[in-house]
PDB file of N, CA, C and O in Angstrom:
ATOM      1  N   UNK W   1      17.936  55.197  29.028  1.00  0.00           N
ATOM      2  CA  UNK W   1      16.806  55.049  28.133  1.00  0.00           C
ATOM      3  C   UNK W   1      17.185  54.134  26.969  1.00  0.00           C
ATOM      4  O   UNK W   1      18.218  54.225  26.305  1.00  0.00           O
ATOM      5  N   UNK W   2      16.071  53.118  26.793  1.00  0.00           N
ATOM      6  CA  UNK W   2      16.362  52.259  25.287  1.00  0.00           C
ATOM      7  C   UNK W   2      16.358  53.032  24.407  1.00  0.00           C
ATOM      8  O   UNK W   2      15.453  53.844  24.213  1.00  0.00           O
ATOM      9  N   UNK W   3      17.494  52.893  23.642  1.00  0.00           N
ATOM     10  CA  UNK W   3      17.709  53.494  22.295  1.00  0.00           C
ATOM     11  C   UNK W   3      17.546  52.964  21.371  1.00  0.00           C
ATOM     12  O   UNK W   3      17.871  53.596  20.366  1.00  0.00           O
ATOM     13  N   UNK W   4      16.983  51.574  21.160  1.00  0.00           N
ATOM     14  CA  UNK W   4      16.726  50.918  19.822  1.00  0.00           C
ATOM     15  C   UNK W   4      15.696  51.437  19.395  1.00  0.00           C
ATOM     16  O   UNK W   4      14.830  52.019  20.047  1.00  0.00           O
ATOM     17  N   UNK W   5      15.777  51.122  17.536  1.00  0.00           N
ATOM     18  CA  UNK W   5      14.356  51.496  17.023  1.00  0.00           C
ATOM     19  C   UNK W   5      13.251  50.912  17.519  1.00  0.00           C
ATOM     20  O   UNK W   5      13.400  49.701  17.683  1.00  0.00           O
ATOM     21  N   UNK W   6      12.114  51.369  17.840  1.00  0.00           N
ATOM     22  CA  UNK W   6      10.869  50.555  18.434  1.00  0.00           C
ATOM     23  C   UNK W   6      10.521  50.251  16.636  1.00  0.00           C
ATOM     24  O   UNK W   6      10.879  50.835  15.613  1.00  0.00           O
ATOM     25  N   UNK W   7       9.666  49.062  16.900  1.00  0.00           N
ATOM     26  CA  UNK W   7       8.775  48.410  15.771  1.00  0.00           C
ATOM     27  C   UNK W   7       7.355  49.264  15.842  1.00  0.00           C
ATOM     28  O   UNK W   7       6.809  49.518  16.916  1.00  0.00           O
ATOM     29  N   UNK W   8       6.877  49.638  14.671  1.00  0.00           N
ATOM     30  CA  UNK W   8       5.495  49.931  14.757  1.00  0.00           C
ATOM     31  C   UNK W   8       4.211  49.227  15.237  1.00  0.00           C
ATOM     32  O   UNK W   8       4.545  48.070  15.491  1.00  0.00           O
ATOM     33  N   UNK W   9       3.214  49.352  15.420  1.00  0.00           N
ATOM     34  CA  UNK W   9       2.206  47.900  15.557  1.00  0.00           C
ATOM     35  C   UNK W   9       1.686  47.890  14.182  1.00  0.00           C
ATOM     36  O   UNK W   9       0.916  46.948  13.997  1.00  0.00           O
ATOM     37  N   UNK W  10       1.820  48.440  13.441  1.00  0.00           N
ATOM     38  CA  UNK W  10       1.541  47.663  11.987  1.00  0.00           C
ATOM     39  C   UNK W  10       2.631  46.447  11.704  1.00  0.00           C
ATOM     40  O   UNK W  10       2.335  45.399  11.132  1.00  0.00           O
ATOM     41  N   UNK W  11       3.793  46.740  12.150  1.00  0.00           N
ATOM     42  CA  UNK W  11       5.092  45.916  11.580  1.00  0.00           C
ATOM     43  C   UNK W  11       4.855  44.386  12.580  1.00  0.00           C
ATOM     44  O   UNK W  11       4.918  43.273  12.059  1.00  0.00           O
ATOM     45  N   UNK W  12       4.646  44.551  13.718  1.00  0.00           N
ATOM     46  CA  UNK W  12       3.932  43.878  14.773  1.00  0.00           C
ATOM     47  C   UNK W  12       3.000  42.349  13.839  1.00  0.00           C
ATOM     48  O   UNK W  12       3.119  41.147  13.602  1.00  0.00           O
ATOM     49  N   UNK W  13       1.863  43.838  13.554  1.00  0.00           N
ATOM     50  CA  UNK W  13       0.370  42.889  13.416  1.00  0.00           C
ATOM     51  C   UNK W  13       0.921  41.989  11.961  1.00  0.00           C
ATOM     52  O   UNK W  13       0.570  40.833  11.724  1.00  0.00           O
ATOM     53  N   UNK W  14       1.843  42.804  11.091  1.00  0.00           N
ATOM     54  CA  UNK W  14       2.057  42.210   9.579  1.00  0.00           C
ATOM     55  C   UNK W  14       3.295  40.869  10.147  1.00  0.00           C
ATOM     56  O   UNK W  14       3.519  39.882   9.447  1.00  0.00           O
ATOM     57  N   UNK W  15       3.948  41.094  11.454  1.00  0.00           N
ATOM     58  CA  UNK W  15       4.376  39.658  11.264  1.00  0.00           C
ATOM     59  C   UNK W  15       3.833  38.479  11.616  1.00  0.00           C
ATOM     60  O   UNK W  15       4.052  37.392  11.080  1.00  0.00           O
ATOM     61  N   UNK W  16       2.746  38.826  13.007  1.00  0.00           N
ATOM     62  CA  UNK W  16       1.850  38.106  13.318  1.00  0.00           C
ATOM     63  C   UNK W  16       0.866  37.203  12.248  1.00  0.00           C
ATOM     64  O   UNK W  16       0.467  36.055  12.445  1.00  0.00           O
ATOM     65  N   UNK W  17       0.686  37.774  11.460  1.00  0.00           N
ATOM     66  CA  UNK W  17      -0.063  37.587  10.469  1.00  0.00           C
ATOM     67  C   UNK W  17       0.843  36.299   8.952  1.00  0.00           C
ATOM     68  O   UNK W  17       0.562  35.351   8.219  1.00  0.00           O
ATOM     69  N   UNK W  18       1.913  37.162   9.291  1.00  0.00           N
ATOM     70  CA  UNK W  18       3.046  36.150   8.303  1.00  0.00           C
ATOM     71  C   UNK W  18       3.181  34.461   9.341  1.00  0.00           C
ATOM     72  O   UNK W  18       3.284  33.403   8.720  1.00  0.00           O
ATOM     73  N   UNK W  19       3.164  34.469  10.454  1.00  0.00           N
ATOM     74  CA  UNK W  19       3.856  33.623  11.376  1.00  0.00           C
ATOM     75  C   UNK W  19       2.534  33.029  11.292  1.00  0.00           C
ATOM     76  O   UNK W  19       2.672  31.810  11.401  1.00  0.00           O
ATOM     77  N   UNK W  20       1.128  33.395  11.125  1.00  0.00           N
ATOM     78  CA  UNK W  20       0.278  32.654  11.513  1.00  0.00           C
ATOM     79  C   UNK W  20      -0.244  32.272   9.748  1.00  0.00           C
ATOM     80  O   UNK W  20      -1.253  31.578   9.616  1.00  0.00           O
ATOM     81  N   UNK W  21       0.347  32.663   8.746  1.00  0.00           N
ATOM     82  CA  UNK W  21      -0.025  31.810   7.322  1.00  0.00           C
ATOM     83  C   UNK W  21       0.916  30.338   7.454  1.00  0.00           C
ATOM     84  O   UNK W  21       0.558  29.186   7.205  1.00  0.00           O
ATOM     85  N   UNK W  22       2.215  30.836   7.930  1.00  0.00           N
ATOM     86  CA  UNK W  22       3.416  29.951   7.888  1.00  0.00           C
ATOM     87  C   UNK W  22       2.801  28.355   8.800  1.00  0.00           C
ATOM     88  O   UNK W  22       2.985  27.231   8.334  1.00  0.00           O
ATOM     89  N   UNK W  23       2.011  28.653  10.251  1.00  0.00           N
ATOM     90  CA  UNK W  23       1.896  28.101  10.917  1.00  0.00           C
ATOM     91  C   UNK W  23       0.635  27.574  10.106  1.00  0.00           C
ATOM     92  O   UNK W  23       0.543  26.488  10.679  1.00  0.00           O
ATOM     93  N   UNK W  24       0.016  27.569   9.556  1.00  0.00           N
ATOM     94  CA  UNK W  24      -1.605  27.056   9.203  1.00  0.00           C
ATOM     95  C   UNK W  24      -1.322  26.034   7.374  1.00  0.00           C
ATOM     96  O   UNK W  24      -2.053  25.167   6.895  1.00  0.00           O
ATOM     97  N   UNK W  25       0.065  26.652   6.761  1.00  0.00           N
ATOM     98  CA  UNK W  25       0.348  26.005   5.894  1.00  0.00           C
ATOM     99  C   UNK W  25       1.066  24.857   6.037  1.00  0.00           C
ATOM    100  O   UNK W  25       1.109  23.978   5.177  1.00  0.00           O
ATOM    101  N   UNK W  26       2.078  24.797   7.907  1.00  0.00           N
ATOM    102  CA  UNK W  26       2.220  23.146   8.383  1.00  0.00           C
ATOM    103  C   UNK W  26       1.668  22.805   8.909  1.00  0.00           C
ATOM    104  O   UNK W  26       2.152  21.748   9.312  1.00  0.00           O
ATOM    105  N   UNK W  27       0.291  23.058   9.519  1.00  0.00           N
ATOM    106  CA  UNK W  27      -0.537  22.237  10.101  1.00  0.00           C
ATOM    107  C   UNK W  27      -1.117  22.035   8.904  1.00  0.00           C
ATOM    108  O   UNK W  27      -0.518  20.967   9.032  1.00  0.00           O
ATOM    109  N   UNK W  28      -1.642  21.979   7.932  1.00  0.00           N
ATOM    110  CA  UNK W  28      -2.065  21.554   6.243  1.00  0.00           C
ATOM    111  C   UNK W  28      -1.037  20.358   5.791  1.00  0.00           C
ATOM    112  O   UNK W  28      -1.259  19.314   5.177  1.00  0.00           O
ATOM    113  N   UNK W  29       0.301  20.968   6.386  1.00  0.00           N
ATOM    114  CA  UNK W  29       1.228  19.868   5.974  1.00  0.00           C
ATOM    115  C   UNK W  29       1.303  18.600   6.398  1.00  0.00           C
ATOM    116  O   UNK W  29       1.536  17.593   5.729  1.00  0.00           O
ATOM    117  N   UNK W  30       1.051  18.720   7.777  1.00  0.00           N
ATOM    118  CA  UNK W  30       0.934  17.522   8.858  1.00  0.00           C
ATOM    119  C   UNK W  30      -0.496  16.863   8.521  1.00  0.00           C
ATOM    120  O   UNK W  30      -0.468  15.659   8.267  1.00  0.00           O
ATOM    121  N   UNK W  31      -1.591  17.434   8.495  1.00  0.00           N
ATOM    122  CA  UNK W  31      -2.796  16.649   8.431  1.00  0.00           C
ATOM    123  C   UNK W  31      -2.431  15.776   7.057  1.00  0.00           C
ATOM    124  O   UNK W  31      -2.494  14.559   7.231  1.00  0.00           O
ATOM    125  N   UNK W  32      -2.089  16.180   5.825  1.00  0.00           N
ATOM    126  CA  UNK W  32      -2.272  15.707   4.483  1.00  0.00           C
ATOM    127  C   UNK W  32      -1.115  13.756   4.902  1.00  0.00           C
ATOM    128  O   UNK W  32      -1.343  12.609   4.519  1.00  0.00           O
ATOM    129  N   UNK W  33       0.044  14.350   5.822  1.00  0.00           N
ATOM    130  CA  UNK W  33       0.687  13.460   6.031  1.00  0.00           C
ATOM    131  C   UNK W  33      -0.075  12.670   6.895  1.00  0.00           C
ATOM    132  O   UNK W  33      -0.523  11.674   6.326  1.00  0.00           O
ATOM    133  N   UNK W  34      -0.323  12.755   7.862  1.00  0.00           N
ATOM    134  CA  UNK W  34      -1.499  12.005   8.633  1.00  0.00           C
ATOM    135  C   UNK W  34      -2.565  11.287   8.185  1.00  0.00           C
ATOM    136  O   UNK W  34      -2.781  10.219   8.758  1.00  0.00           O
ATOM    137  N   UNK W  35      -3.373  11.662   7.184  1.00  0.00           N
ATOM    138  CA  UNK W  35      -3.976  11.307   6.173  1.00  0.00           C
ATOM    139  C   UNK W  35      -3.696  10.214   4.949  1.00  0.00           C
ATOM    140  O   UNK W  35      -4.471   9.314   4.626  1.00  0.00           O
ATOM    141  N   UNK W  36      -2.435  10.498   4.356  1.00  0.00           N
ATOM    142  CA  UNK W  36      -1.821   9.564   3.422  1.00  0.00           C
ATOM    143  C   UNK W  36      -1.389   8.189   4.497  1.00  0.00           C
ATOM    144  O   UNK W  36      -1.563   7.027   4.130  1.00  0.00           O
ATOM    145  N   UNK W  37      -0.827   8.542   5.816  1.00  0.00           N
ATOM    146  CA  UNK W  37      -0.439   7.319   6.676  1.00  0.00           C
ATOM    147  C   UNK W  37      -1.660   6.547   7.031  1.00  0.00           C
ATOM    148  O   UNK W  37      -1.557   5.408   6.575  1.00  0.00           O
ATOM    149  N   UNK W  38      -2.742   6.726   7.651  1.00  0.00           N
ATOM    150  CA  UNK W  38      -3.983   6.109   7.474  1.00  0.00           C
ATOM    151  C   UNK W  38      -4.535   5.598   6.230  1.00  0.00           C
ATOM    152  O   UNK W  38      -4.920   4.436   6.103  1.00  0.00           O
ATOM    153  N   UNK W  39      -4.580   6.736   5.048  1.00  0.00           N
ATOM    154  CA  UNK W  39      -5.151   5.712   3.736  1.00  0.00           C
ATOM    155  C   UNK W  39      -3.539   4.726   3.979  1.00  0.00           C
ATOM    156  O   UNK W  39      -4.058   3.640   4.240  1.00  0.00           O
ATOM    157  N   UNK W  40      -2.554   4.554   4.024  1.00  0.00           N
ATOM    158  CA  UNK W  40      -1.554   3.863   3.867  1.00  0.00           C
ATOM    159  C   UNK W  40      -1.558   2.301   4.623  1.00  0.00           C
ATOM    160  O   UNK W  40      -1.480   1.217   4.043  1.00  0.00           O
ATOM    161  N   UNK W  41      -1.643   2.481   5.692  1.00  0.00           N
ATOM    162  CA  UNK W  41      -2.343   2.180   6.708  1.00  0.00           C
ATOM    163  C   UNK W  41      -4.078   0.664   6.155  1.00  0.00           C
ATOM    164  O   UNK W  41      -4.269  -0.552   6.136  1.00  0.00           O
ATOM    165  N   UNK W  42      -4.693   1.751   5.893  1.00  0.00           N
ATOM    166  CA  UNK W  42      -6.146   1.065   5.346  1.00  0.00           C
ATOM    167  C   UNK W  42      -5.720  -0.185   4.360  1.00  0.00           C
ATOM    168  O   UNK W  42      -6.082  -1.361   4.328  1.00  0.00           O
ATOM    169  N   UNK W  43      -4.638   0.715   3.437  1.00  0.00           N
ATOM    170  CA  UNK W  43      -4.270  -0.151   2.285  1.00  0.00           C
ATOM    171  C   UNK W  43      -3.930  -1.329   2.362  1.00  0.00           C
ATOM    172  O   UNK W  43      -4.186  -2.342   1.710  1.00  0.00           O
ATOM    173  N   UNK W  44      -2.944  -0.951   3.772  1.00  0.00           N
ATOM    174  CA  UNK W  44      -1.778  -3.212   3.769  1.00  0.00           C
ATOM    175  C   UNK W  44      -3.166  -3.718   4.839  1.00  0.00           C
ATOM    176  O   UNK W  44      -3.493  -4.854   5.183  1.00  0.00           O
ATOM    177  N   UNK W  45      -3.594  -2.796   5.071  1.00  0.00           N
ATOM    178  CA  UNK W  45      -5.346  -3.977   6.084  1.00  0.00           C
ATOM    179  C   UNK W  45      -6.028  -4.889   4.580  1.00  0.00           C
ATOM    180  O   UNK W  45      -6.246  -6.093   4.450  1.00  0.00           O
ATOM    181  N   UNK W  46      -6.196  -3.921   3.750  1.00  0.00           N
ATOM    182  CA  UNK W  46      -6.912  -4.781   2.796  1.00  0.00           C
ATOM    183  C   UNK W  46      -6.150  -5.591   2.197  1.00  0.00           C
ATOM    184  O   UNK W  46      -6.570  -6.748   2.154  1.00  0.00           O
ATOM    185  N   UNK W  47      -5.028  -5.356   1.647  1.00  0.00           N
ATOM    186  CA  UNK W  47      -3.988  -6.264   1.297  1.00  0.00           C
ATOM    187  C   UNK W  47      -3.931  -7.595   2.021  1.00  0.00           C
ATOM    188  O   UNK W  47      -4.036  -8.634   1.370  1.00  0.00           O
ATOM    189  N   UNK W  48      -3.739  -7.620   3.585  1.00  0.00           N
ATOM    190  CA  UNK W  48      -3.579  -8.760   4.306  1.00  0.00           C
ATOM    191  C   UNK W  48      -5.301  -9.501   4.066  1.00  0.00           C
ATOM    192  O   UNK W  48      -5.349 -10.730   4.013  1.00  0.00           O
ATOM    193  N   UNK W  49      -6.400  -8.839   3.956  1.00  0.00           N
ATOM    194  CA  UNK W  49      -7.675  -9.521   3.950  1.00  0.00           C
ATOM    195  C   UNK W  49      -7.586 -10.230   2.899  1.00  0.00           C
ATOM    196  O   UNK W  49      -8.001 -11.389   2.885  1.00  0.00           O
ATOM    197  N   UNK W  50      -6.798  -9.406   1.408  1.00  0.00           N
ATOM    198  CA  UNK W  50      -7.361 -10.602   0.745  1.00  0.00           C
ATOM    199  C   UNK W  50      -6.304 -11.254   0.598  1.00  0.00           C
ATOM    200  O   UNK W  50      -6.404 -12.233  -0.143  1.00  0.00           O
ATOM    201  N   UNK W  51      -5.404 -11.070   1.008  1.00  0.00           N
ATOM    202  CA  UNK W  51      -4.332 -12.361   0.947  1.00  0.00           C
ATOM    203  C   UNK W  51      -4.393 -13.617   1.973  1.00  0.00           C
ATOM    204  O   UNK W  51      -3.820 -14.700   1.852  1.00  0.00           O
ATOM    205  N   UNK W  52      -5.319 -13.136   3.109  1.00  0.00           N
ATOM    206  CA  UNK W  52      -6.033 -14.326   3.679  1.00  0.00           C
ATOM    207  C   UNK W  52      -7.186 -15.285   2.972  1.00  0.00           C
ATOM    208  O   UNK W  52      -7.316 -16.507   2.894  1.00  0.00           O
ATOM    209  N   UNK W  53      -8.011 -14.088   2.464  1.00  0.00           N
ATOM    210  CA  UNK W  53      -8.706 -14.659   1.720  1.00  0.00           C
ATOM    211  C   UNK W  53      -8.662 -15.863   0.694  1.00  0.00           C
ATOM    212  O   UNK W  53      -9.274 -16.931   0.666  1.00  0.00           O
ATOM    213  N   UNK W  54      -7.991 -15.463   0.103  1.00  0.00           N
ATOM    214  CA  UNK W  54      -6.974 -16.068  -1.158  1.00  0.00           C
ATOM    215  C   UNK W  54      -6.225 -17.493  -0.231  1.00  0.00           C
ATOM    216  O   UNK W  54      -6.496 -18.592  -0.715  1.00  0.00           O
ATOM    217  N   UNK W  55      -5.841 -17.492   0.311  1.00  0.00           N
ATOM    218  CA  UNK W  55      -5.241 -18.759   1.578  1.00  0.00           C
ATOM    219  C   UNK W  55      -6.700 -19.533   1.477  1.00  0.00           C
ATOM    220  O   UNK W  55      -6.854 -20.479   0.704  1.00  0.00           O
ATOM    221  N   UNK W  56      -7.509 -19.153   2.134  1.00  0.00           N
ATOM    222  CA  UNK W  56      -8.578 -19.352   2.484  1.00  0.00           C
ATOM    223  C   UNK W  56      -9.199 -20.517   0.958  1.00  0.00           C
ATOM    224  O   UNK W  56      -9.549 -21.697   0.921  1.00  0.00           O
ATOM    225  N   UNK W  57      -9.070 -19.360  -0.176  1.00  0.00           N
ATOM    226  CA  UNK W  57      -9.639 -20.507  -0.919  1.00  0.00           C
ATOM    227  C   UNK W  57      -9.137 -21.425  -1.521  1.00  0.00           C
ATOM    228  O   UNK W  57      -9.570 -22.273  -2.300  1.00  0.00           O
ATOM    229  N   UNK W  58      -7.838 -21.115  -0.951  1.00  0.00           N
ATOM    230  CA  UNK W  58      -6.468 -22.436  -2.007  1.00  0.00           C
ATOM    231  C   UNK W  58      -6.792 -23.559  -0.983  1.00  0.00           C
ATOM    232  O   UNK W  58      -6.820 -24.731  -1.360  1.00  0.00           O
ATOM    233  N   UNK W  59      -7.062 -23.179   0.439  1.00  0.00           N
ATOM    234  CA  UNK W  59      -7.524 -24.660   1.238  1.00  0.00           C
ATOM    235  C   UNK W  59      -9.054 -25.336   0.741  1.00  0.00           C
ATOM    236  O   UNK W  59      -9.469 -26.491   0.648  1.00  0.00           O
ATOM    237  N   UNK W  60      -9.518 -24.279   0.536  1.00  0.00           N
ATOM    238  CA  UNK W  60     -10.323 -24.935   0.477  1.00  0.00           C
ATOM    239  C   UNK W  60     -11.049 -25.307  -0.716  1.00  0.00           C
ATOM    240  O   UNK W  60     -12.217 -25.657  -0.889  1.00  0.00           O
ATOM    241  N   UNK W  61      -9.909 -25.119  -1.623  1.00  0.00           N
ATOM    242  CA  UNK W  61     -10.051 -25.890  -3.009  1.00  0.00           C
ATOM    243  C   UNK W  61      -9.310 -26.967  -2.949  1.00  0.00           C
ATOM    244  O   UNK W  61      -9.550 -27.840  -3.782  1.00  0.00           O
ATOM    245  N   UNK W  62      -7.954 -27.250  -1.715  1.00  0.00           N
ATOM    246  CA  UNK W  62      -7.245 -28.100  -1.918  1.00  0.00           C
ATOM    247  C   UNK W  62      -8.199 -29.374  -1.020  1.00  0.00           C
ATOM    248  O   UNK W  62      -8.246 -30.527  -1.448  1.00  0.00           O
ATOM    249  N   UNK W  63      -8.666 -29.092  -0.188  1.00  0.00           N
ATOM    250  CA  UNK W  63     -10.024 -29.618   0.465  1.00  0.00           C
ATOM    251  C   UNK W  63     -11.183 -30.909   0.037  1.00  0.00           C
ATOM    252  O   UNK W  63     -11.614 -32.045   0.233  1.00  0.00           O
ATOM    253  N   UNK W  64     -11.248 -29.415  -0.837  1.00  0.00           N
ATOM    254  CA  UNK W  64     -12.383 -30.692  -2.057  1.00  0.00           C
ATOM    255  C   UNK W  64     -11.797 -31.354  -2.971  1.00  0.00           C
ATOM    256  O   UNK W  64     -12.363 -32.391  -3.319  1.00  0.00           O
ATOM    257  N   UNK W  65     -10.364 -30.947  -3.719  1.00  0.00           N
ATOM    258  CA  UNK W  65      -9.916 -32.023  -4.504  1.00  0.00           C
ATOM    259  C   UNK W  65      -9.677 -33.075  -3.889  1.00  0.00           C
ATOM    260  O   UNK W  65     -10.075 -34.072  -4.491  1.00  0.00           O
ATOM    261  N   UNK W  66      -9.204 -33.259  -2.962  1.00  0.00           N
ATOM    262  CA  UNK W  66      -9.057 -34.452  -1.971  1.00  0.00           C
ATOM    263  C   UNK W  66     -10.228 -35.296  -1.583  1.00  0.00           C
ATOM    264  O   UNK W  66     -10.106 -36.521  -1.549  1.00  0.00           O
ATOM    265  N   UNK W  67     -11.342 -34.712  -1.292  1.00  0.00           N
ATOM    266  CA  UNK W  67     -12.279 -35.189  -0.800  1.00  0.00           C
ATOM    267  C   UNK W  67     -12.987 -36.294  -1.994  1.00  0.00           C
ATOM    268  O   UNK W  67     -14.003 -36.933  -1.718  1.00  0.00           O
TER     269      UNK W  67
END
């Protein structure tokens, strides 16, 4: 016969309950990171637009001085 202490099902349900705050405070963790990498992400997109942009109008200021 097992002789270890058995766990209660309160002791059970109270770790279940610990394991599933633990688990819901890194999935919170992961989305927020996921999140900052996309705005991160968004950021060097706009960066490169207007630094094309900006290209864009040095030609075509250099364009018309010439012209």
């Amino acid at each position: 016969r097992d002789r270890s202490v058995s766990r209660g099902l309160g002791d059970v349900y109270k770790r279940q309950v610990q394991d599933v705050v633990i688990m819901k405070q890194q999935l919170f963790q992961l989305l927020e990171k996921i999140h900052l990498l996309h705005l991160t992400h968004r950021y060097q997109e706009m960066q490169r637009y207007i630094t094309l942009q900006n290209q864009e109008q040095q030609v075509t200021s250099i364009v018309l001085q010439e012209a």
